[in-house]
Coordinates of C-alpha atoms and ligand atoms in Angstrom, one line a residue:
X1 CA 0.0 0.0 0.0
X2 CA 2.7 2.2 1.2
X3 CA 4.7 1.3 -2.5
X4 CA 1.8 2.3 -4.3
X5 CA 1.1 5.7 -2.8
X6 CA 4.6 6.5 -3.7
X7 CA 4.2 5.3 -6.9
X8 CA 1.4 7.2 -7.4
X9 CA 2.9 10.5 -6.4
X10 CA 6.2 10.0 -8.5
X11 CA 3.5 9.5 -11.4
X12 CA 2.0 13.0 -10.3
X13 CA 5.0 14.3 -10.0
X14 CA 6.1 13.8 -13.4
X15 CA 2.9 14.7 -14.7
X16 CA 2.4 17.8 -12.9
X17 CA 4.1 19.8 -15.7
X18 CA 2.1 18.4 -18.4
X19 CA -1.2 19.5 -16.6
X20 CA -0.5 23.3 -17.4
X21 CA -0.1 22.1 -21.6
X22 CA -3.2 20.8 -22.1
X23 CA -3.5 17.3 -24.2
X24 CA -6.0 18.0 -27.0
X25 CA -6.3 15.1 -29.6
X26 CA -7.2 17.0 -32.7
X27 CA -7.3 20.7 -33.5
X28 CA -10.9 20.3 -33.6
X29 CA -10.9 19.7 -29.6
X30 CA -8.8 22.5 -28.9
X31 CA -11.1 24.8 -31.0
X32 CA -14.2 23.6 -28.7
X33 CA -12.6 23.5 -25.7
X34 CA -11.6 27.5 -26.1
X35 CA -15.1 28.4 -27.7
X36 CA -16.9 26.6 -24.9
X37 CA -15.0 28.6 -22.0
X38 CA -15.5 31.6 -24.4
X39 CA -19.4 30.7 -24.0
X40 CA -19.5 30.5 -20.6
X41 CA -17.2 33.2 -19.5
X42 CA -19.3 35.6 -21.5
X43 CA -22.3 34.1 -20.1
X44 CA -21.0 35.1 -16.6
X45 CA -19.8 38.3 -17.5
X46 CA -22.9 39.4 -19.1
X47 CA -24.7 38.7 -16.2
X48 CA -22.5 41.0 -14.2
X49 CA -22.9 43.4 -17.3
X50 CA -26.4 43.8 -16.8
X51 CA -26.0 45.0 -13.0
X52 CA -23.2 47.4 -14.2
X53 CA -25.8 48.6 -16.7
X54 CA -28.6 49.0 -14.1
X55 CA -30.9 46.4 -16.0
X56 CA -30.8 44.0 -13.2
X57 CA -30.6 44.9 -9.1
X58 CA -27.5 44.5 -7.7
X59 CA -27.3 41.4 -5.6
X60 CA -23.1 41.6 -4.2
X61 CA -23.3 37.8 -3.6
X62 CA -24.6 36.6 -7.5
X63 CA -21.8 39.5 -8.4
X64 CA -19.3 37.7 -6.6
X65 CA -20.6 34.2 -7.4
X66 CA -20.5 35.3 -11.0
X67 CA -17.1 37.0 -11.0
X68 CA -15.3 33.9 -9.4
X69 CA -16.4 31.5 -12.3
X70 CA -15.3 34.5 -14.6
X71 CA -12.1 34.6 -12.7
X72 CA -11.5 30.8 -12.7
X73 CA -12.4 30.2 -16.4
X74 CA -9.8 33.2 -17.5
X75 CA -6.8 31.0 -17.0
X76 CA -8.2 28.2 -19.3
X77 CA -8.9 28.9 -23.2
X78 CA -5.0 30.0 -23.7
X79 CA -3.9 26.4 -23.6
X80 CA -6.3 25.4 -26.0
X81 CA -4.4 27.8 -28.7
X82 CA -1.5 25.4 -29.2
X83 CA 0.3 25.4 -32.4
X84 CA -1.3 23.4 -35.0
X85 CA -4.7 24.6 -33.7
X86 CA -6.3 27.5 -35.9
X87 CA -9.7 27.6 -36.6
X88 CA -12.9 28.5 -35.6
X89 CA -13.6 32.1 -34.9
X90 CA -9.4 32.5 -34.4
X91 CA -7.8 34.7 -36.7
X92 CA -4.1 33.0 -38.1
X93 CA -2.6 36.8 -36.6
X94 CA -2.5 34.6 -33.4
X95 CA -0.2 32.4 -34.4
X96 CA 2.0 34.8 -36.3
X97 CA 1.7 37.3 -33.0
X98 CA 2.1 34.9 -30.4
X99 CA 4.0 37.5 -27.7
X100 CA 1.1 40.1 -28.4
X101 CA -1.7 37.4 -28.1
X102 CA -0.3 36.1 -25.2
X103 CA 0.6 39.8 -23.3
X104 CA -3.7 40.7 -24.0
X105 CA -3.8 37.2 -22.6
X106 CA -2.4 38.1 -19.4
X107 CA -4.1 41.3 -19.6
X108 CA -7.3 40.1 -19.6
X109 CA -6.3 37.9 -16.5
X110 CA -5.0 40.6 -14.4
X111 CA -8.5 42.9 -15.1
X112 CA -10.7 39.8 -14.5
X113 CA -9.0 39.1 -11.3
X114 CA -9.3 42.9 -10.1
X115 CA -13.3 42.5 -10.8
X116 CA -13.4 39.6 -8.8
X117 CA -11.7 41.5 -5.9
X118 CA -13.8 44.3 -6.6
X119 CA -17.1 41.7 -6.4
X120 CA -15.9 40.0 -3.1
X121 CA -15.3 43.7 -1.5
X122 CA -19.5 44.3 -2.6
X123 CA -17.9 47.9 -3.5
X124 CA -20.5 48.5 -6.7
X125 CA -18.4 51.7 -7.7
X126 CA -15.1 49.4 -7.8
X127 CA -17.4 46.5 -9.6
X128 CA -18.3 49.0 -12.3
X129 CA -14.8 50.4 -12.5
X130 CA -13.2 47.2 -12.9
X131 CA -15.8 45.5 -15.0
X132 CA -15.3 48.5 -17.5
X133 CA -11.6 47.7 -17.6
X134 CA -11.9 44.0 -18.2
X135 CA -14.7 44.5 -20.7
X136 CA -12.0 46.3 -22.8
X137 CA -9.5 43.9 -22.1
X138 CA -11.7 41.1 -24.3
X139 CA -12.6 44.3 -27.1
X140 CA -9.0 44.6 -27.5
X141 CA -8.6 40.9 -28.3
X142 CA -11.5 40.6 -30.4
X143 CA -10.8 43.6 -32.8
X144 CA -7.6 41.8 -33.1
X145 CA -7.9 38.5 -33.4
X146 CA -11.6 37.3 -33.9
X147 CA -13.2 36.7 -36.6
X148 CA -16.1 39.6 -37.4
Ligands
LIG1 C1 -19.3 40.6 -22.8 C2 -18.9 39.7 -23.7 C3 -17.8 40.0 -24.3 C4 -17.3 41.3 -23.7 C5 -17.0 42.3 -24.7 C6 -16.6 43.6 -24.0 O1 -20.3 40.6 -22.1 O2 -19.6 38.6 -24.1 O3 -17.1 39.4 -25.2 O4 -18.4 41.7 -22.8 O5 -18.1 42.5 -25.5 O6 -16.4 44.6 -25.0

């Protein structure tokens, strides 16, 4: 028992690296994986959108709720943009721009995770603020490198 549990954690050990490049079987799967977190991040972000906008009341713990699924998602769909994967609604300047792609990236990870500060605080002012900032985080990519 005691052999296997080390086993087992030299096995995690080694693959621990691997976890952060994520294993997509065709290009195909990398293209839904990215579109699908694309789908719901929006879907999450919208529905903080419509608080910022007045249109619904604000309710600090559906912000916050909201904004941590934002926050978690953010860190995935840049794995899923591996070389070898263009298509869908990705323009080729991607792969040809890979530091630029990668720094609005980052970009867009840093404003998402100041929103989700901003929703744990309640702080509706700092919500709006940073929800503006992040909103042009993803503009900046899409004028870029989307697909009209
Ligand atoms: C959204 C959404 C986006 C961003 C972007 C901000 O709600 O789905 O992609 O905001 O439109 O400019």
């Amino acid at each position: 028992m005691k052999k296997q549990v080390m086993i087992s954690a030299v096995i995690a050990g080694l693959l621990s690296p691997l976890a952060a490049q994520a294993q997509f079987a065709k290009a195909e799967d990398a293209v839904k994986y990215r579109s699908a977190t694309f789908v719901v991040m929006a879907a999450h972000f919208s529905r903080i959108g419509a608080v910022v906008k007045g249109e619904k009341p604000f309710n600090k713990d559906e912000v916050a709720a909201n904004a941590a699924v934002v926050a978690s998602l953010a860190h995935l769909p840049w794995q899923a943009f591996g070389p070898g994967t263009e298509g869908g609604k990705a323009l080729p300047e991607i792969w040809k721009e890979a530091d630029k792609f990668k720094a609005g990236a980052d970009k867009m990870e840093k404003a998402i995770a100041e929103l989700n500060t901003a929703a744990k605080s309640g702080n509706l002012d700092a919500i709006k603020k940073t929800f503006g900032a992040a909103g042009q985080t993803c503009k900046a990519c899409h004028d870029n490198y989307r697909k009209k």
